[in-house]
Coordinates of C-alpha atoms in Angstrom, one line a residue:
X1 CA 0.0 0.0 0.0
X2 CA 1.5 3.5 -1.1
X3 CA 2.3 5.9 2.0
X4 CA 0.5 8.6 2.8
X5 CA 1.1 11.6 5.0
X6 CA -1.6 13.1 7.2
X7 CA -1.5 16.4 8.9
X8 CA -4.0 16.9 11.2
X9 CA -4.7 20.1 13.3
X10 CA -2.7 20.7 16.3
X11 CA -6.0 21.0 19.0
X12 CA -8.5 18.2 20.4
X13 CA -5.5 16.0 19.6
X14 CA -7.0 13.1 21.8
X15 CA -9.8 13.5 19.1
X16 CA -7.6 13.1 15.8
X17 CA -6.9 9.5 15.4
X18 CA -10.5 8.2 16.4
X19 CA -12.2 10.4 14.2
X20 CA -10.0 9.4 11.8
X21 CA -10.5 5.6 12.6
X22 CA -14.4 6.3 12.4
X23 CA -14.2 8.0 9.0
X24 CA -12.5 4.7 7.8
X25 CA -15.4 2.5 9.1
X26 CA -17.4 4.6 7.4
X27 CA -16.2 5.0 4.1
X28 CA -14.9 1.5 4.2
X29 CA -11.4 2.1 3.5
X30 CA -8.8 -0.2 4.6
X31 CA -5.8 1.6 6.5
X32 CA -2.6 0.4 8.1
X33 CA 0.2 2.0 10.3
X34 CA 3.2 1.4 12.0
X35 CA 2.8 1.5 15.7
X36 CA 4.0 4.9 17.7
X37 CA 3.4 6.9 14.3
X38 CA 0.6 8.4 15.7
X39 CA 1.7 11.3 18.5
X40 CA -0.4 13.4 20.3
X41 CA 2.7 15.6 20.1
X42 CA 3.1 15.8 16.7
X43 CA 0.2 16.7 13.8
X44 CA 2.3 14.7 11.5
X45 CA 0.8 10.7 11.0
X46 CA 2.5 8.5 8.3
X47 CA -0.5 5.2 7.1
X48 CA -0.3 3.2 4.5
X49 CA -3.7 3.5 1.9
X50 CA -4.8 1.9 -1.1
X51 CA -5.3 5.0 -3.3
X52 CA -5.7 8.8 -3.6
X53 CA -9.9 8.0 -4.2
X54 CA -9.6 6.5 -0.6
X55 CA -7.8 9.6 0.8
X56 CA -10.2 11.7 -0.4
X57 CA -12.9 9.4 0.7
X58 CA -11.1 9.9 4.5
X59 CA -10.8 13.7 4.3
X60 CA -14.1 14.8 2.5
X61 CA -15.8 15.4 6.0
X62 CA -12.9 15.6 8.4
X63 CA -12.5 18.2 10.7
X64 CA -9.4 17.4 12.4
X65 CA -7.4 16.9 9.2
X66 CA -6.0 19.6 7.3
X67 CA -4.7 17.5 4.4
X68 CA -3.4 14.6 3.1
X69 CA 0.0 13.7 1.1
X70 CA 0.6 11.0 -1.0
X71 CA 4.1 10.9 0.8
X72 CA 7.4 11.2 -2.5
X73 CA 9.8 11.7 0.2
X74 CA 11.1 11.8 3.8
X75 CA 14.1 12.1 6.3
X76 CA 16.3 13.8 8.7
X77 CA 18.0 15.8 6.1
X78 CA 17.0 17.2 2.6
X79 CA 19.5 15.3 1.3
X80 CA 17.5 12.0 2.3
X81 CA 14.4 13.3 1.1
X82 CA 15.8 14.0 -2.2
X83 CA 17.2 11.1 -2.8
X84 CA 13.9 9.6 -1.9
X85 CA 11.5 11.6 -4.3
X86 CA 15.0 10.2 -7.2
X87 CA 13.5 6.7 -6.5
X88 CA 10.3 6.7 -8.3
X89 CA 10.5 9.4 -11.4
X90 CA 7.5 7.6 -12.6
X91 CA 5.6 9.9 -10.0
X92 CA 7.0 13.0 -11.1
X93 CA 7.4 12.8 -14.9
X94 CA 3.1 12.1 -15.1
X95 CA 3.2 15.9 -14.1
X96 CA 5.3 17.4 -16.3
X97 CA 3.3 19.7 -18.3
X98 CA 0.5 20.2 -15.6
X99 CA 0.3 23.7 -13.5
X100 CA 1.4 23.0 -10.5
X101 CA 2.5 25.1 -6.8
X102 CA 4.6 24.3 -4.1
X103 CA 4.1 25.4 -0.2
X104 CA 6.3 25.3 2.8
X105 CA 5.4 24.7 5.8
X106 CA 6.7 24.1 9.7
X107 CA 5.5 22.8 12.7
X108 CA 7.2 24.3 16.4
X109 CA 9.2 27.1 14.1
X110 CA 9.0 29.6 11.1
X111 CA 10.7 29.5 7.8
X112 CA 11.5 32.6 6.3
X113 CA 10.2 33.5 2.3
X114 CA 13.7 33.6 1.2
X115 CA 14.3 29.9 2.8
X116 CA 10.8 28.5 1.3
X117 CA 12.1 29.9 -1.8
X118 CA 15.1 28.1 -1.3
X119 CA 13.8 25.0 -0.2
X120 CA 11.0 24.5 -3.0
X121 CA 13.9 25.4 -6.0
X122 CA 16.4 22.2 -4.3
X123 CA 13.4 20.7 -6.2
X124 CA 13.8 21.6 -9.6
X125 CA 15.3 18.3 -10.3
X126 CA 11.8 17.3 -10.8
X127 CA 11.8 19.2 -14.4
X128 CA 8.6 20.5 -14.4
X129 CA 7.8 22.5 -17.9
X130 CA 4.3 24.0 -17.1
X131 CA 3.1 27.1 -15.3
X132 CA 3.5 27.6 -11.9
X133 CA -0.4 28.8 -10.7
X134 CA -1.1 29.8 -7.0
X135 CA -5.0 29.8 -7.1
X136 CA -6.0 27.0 -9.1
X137 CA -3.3 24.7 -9.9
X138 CA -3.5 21.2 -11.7
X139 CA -1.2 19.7 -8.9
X140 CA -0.1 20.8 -5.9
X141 CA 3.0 19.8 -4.0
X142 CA 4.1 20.1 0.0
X143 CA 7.4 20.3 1.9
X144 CA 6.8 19.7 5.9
X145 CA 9.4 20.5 8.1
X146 CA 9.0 19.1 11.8
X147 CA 10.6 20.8 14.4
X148 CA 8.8 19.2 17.2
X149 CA 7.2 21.1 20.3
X150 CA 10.3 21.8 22.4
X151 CA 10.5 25.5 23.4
X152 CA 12.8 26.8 21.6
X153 CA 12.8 25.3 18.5
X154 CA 16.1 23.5 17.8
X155 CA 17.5 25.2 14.2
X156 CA 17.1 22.6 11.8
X157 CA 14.2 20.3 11.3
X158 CA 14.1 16.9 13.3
X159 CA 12.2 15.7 10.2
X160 CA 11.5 16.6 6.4
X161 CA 8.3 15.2 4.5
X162 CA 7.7 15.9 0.9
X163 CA 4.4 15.2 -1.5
X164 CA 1.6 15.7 -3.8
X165 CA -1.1 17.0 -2.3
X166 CA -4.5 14.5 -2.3
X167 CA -7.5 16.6 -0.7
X168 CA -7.8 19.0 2.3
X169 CA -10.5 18.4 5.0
X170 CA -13.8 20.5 5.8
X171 CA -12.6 22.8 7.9
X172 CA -15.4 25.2 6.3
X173 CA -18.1 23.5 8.3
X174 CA -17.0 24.4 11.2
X175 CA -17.6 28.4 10.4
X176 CA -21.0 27.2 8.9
X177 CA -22.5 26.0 12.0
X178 CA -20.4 28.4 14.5
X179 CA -22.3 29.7 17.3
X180 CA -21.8 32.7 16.9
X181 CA -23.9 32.7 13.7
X182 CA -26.8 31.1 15.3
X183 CA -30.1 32.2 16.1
X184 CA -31.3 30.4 18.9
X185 CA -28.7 29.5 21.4
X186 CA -29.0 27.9 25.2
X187 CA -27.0 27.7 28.2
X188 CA -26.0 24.1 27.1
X189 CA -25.4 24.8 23.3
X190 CA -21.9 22.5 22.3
X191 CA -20.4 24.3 19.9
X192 CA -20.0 23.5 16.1
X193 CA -16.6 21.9 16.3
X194 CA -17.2 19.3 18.2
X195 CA -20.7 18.5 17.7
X196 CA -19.1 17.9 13.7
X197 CA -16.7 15.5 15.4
X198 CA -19.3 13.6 17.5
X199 CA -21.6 13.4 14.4
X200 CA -18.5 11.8 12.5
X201 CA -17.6 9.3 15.4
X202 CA -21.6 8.3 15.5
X203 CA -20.9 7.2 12.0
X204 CA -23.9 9.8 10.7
X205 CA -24.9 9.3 7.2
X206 CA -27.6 9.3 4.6
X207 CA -30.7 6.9 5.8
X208 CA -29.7 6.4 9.0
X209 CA -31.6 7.6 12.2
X210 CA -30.2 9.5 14.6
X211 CA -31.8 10.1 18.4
X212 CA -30.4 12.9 20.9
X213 CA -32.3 11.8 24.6
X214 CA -31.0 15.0 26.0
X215 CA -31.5 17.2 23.0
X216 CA -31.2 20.8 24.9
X217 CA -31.1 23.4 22.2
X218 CA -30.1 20.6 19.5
X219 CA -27.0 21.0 18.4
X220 CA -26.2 17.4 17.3
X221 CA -29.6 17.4 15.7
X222 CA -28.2 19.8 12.7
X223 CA -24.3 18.4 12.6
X224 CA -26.0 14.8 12.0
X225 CA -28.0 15.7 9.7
X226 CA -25.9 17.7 8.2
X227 CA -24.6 14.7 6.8
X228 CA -27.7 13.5 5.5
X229 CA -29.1 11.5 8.7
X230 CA -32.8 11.7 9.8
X231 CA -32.5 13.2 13.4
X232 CA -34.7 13.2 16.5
X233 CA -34.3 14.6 20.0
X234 CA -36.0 14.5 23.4
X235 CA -35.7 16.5 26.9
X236 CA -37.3 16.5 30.3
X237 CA -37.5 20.1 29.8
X238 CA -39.7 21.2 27.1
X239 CA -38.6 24.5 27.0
X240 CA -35.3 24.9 25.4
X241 CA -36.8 23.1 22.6
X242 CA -39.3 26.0 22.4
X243 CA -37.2 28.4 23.0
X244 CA -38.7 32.0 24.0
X245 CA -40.0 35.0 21.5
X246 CA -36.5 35.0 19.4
X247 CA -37.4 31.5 18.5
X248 CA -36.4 27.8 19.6
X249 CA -34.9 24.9 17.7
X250 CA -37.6 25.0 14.9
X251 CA -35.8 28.4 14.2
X252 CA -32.2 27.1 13.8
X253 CA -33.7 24.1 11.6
X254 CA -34.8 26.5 9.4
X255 CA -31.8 28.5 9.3
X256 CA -29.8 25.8 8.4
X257 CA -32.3 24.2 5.9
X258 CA -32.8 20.9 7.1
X259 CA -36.6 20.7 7.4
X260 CA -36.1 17.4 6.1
X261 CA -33.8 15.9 8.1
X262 CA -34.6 16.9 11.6
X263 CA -37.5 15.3 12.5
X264 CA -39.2 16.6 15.6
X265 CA -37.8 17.0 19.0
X266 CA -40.3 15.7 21.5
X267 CA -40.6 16.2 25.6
X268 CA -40.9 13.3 28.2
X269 CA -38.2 12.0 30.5
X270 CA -35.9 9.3 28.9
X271 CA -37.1 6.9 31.9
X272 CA -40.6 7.1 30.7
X273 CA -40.0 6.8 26.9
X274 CA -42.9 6.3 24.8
X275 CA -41.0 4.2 22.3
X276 CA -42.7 0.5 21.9
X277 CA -39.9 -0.9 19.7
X278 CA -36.3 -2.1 19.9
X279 CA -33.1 -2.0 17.6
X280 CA -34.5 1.1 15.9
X281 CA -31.7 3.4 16.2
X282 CA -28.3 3.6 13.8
X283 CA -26.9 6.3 16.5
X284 CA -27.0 8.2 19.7
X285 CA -25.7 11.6 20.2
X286 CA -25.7 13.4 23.5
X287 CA -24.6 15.4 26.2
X288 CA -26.5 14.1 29.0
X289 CA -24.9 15.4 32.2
X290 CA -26.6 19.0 32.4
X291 CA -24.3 21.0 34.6
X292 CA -25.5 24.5 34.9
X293 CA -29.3 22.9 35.2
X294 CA -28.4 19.3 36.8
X295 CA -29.7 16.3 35.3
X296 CA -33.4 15.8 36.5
X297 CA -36.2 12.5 36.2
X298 CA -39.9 12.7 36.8
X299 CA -40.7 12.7 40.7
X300 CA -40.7 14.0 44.0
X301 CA -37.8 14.3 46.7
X302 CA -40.0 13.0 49.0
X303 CA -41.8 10.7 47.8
X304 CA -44.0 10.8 50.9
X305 CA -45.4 14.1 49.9
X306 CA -48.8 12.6 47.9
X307 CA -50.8 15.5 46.3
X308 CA -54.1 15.0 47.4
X309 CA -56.2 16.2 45.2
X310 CA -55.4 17.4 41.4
X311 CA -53.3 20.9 41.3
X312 CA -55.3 23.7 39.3
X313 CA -54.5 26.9 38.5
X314 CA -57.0 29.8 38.0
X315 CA -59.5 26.5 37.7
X316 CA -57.3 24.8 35.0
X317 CA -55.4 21.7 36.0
X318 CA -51.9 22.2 36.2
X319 CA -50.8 19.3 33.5
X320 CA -52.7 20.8 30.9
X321 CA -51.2 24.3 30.3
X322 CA -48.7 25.2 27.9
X323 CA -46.1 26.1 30.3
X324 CA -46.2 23.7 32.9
X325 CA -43.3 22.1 34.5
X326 CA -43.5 18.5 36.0
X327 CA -42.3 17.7 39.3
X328 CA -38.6 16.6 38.9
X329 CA -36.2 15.1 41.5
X330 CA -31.9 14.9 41.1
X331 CA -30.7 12.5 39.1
X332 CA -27.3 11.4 39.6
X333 CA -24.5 11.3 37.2
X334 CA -23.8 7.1 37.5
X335 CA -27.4 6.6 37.4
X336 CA -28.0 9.6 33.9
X337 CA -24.9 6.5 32.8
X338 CA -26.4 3.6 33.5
X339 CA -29.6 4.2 32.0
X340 CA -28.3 5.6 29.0
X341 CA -26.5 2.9 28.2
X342 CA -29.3 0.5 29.2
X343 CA -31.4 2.3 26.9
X344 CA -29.0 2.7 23.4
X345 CA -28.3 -1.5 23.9
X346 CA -32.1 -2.1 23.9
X347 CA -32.8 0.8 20.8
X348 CA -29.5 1.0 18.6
X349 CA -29.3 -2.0 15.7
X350 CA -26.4 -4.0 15.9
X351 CA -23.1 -1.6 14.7
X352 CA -25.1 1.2 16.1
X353 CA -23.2 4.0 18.4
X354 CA -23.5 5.5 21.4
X355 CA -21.5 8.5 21.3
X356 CA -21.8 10.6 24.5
X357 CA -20.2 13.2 26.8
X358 CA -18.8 12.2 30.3
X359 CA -17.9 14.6 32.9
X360 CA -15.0 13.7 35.6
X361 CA -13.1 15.2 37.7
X362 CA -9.6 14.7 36.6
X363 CA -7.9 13.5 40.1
X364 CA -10.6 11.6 40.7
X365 CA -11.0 9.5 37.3
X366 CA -10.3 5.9 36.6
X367 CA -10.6 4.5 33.1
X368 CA -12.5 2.3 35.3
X369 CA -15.2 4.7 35.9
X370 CA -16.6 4.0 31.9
X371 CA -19.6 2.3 32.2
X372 CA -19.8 -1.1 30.4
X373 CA -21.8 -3.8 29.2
X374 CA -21.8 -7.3 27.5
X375 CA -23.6 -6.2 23.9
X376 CA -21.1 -3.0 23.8
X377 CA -17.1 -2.8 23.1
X378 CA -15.4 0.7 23.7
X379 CA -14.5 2.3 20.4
X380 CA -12.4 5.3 21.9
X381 CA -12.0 7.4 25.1
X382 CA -10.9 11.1 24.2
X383 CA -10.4 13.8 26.4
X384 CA -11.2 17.5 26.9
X385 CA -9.0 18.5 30.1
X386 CA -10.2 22.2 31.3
X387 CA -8.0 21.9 34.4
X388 CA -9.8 20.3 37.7
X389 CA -12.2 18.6 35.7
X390 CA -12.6 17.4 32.4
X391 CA -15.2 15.7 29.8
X392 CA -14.2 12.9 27.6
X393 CA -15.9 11.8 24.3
X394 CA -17.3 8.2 24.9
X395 CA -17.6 6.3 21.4
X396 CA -19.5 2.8 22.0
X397 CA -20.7 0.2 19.6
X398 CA -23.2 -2.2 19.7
X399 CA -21.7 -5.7 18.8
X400 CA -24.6 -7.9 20.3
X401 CA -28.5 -8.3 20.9
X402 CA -30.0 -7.2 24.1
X403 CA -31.2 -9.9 26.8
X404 CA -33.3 -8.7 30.0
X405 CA -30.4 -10.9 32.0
X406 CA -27.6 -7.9 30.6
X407 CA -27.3 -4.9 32.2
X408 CA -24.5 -2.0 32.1
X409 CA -22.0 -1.8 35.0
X410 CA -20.2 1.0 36.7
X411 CA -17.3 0.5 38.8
X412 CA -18.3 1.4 42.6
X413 CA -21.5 1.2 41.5
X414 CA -23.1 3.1 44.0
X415 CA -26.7 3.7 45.4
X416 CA -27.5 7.0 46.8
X417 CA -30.1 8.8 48.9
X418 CA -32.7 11.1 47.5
X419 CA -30.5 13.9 48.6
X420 CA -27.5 12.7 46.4
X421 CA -25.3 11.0 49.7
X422 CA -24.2 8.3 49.6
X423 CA -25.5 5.6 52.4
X424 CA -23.3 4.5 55.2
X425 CA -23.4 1.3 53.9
X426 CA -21.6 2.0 50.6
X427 CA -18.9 3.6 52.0
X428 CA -15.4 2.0 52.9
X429 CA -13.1 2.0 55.8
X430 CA -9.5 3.1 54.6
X431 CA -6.8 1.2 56.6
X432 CA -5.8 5.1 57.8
X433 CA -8.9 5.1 59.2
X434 CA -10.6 7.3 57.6
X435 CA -13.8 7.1 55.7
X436 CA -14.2 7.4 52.0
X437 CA -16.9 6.5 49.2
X438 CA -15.5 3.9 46.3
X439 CA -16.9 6.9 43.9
X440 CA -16.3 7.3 40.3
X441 CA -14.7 10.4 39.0
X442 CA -18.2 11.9 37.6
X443 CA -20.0 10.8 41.1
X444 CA -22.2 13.8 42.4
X445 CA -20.0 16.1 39.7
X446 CA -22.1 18.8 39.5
X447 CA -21.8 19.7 42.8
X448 CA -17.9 19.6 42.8
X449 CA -17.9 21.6 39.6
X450 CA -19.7 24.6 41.2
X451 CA -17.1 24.1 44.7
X452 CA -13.9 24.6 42.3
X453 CA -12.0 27.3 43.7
X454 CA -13.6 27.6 46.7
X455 CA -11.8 25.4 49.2
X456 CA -9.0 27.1 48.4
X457 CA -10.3 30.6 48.5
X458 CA -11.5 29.4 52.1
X459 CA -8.2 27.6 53.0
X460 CA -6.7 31.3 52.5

């Protein structure tokens, strides 16, 4: 298989490789690599593909890669490189009479013009006779100089890569569905970036349904069907998906023209779905952990507290106007886990994903703390690290049918009181002496997000 060069952009790097892997199962293209090419360091990632057609295949929806090479050349020096590029002339002499352009370009330093210039005429050996064109050239051609992330940069390259340019990724989609630009926006809105990536590792394509149980303000609703998947979305609280006078999500569906797509967005508590089928889903997109609102379910605190007669209002009953509110009680960020995954192995067809959000916080997380079961297999793990705490991308596939006798697991699977604390009997004696709870990292996270900062302002 030829080599190709990859050069990915140099952010969300734990993002880069899976979204990569995903756009492969998805276009079907077979891919290998040597292992420890691929550095989170480095936006530089040598694999081995089939053609240019399955390059472009890879990079026609990317949003983490910038381009791709078919790779002439490589080394420490330019001498190796050229001598490299010498050993195949049947590449070069196809392009002889074509218009073509040459860039320089450097990761962890700068290259001067006069050096580019320098650097793309120690290629003239190539003997190209036609025109050199800078907007709309028949080929184009790339020299990459490494120089690592080390501060300072050392003065010469620790590594030279030369080739033809094969296709450059969709960066543009990113600007199309920036926040910024949108209408209707909520407290919860992810932005376009990454709801583009997550709509990529769900695998989102034409004819394939697409459910978001914690829809919010919908952003995954647009990105996957952006892509040409049907989409559908759901939330406890109706009124985010309404939105207020400036308009709700209806208005950004509009806006982005994909009446056809994005089905509805309905409102009931993912606990009480009114779905009456199984293995009807091709994907699951979400953000379920709500941290400025708190994750809620249908219910009462206390569940002592019986109503005793129906509540009205001005002679109406409560449940029947347009702006009522059902009574909600906390709901806990290994139980929002569990019974989302419970719910994508009994709805997603087999090869369907769960892609989802996961909020930990970062001294306190344990790859452990992922929630398994028996039909699923991890497909990647990638994280966003903000400092104390951190969320990380969750890509799951479903590899086998559901049974009522499997159910999804947590590590320190806990139970909790109404009031979120954790019993006396889940708790464990340290030998120190002291007590502890066998917690996950994302166990009650909401509540240490909003204390962040403050034991040490009090410590003070």
């Amino acid at each position: 298989m030829p080599s190709y060069l990859v050069q990915f952009a140099q952010f969300h790097e734990e993002f880069r490789l899976p979204e990569f892997q995903s756009l492969a199962c998805l276009e079907k293209v077979p891919y290998s690599y040597a292992d420890g090419s691929y550095k989170l360091e480095s936006p530089f990632f040598k694999v081995q593909l089939d053609s240019d057609q399955d390059a472009q295949k890879l990079v026609k929806r990317a949003i983490l890669i910038k381009n791709i090479y078919e790779l002439w050349g490589e080394g420490k020096t330019y001498e190796e490189v050229h001598a490299a590029v010498k050993e195949h002339p049947e590449r070069w002499t196809a392009f002889n009479e074509c218009s073509f352009k040459f860039t320089v370009g450097a990761f962890g330093s700068t290259i001067s013009a006069a050096a580019q210039l320098d650097i793309i005429n120690s290629f003239s050996f190539l003997g190209f006779n036609g025109p050199i064109d800078m907007k709309r050239p028949d080929v184009q051609f790339g020299v990459l100089e490494d120089y690592g992330a080390t501060s300072p940069a050392p003065t010469a390259p620790n590594y030279i890569y030369m080739g033809k340019l094969v296709a450059s990724g969709s960066r543009d989609l990113v600007n199309t569905y920036n926040l910024k630009k949108r209408k209707y926006l909520g407290t919860t809105s992810m932005d376009a970036e990454l709801s583009l990536i997550m709509a990529n590792q769900a695998l989102a394509s034409p004819g394939k349904l697409v459910y978001d149980p914690f829809v919010g303000t919908g952003s995954f609703l647009f990105t996957c069907a952006h892509f040409g998947s049907f989409t559908l979305g759901s939330d406890i609280d109706g009124r985010q998906i309404r939105g207020k006078k400036e308009g709700g999500v209806k208005t950004n569906i509009k806006q982005y023209n994909l009446q056809g797509r994005v089905l509805d967005s309905l409102v009931f508590d993912i606990c009480h779905h009114p779905w009456r089928t199984r293995s009807w889903l091709d994907a699951i997109v979400t953000a379920p952990y709500g941290v400025r609102a708190g994750a809620k379910k249908l219910g009462r605190k206390d569940e002592s507290k019986k109503p005793l007669k129906m509540r009205t209002y001005e002679g109406e009953p409560m449940h029947t106007r347009e702006d009522y509110y059902p009574p909600t009680k906390p709901y806990e960020m290994s139980e929002v886990l569990r019974d989302l995954l419970n719910f994508a192995v009994e709805n997603l067809r087999i090869g369907g994903r769960l892609v989802y959000w996961l909020p930990t916080v970062v001294d306190e997380y344990s790859n452990d703390d992922v929630p398994q079961h028996p039909c699923m297999v991890l497909i990647s793990n990638s994280e966003q690290n903000f400092g104390q705490w951190s969320r990380r991308l969750i890509t799951m596939e479903k590899r086998k049918e559901w049974t009522k006798e499997s159910h999804a697991t947590i590590a320190h699977n806990l139970e909790t009181n109404d009031d979120g604390t954790v019993p006396a009997q889940s708790q464990t004696v340290l030998e120190e002496g002291t007590t502890e709870s066998p917690r996950p990292g994302h166990f009650l996270f909401r509540e240490k997000y909003f204390n962040f900062g403050r034991e040490d302002n009090q410590s003070n």
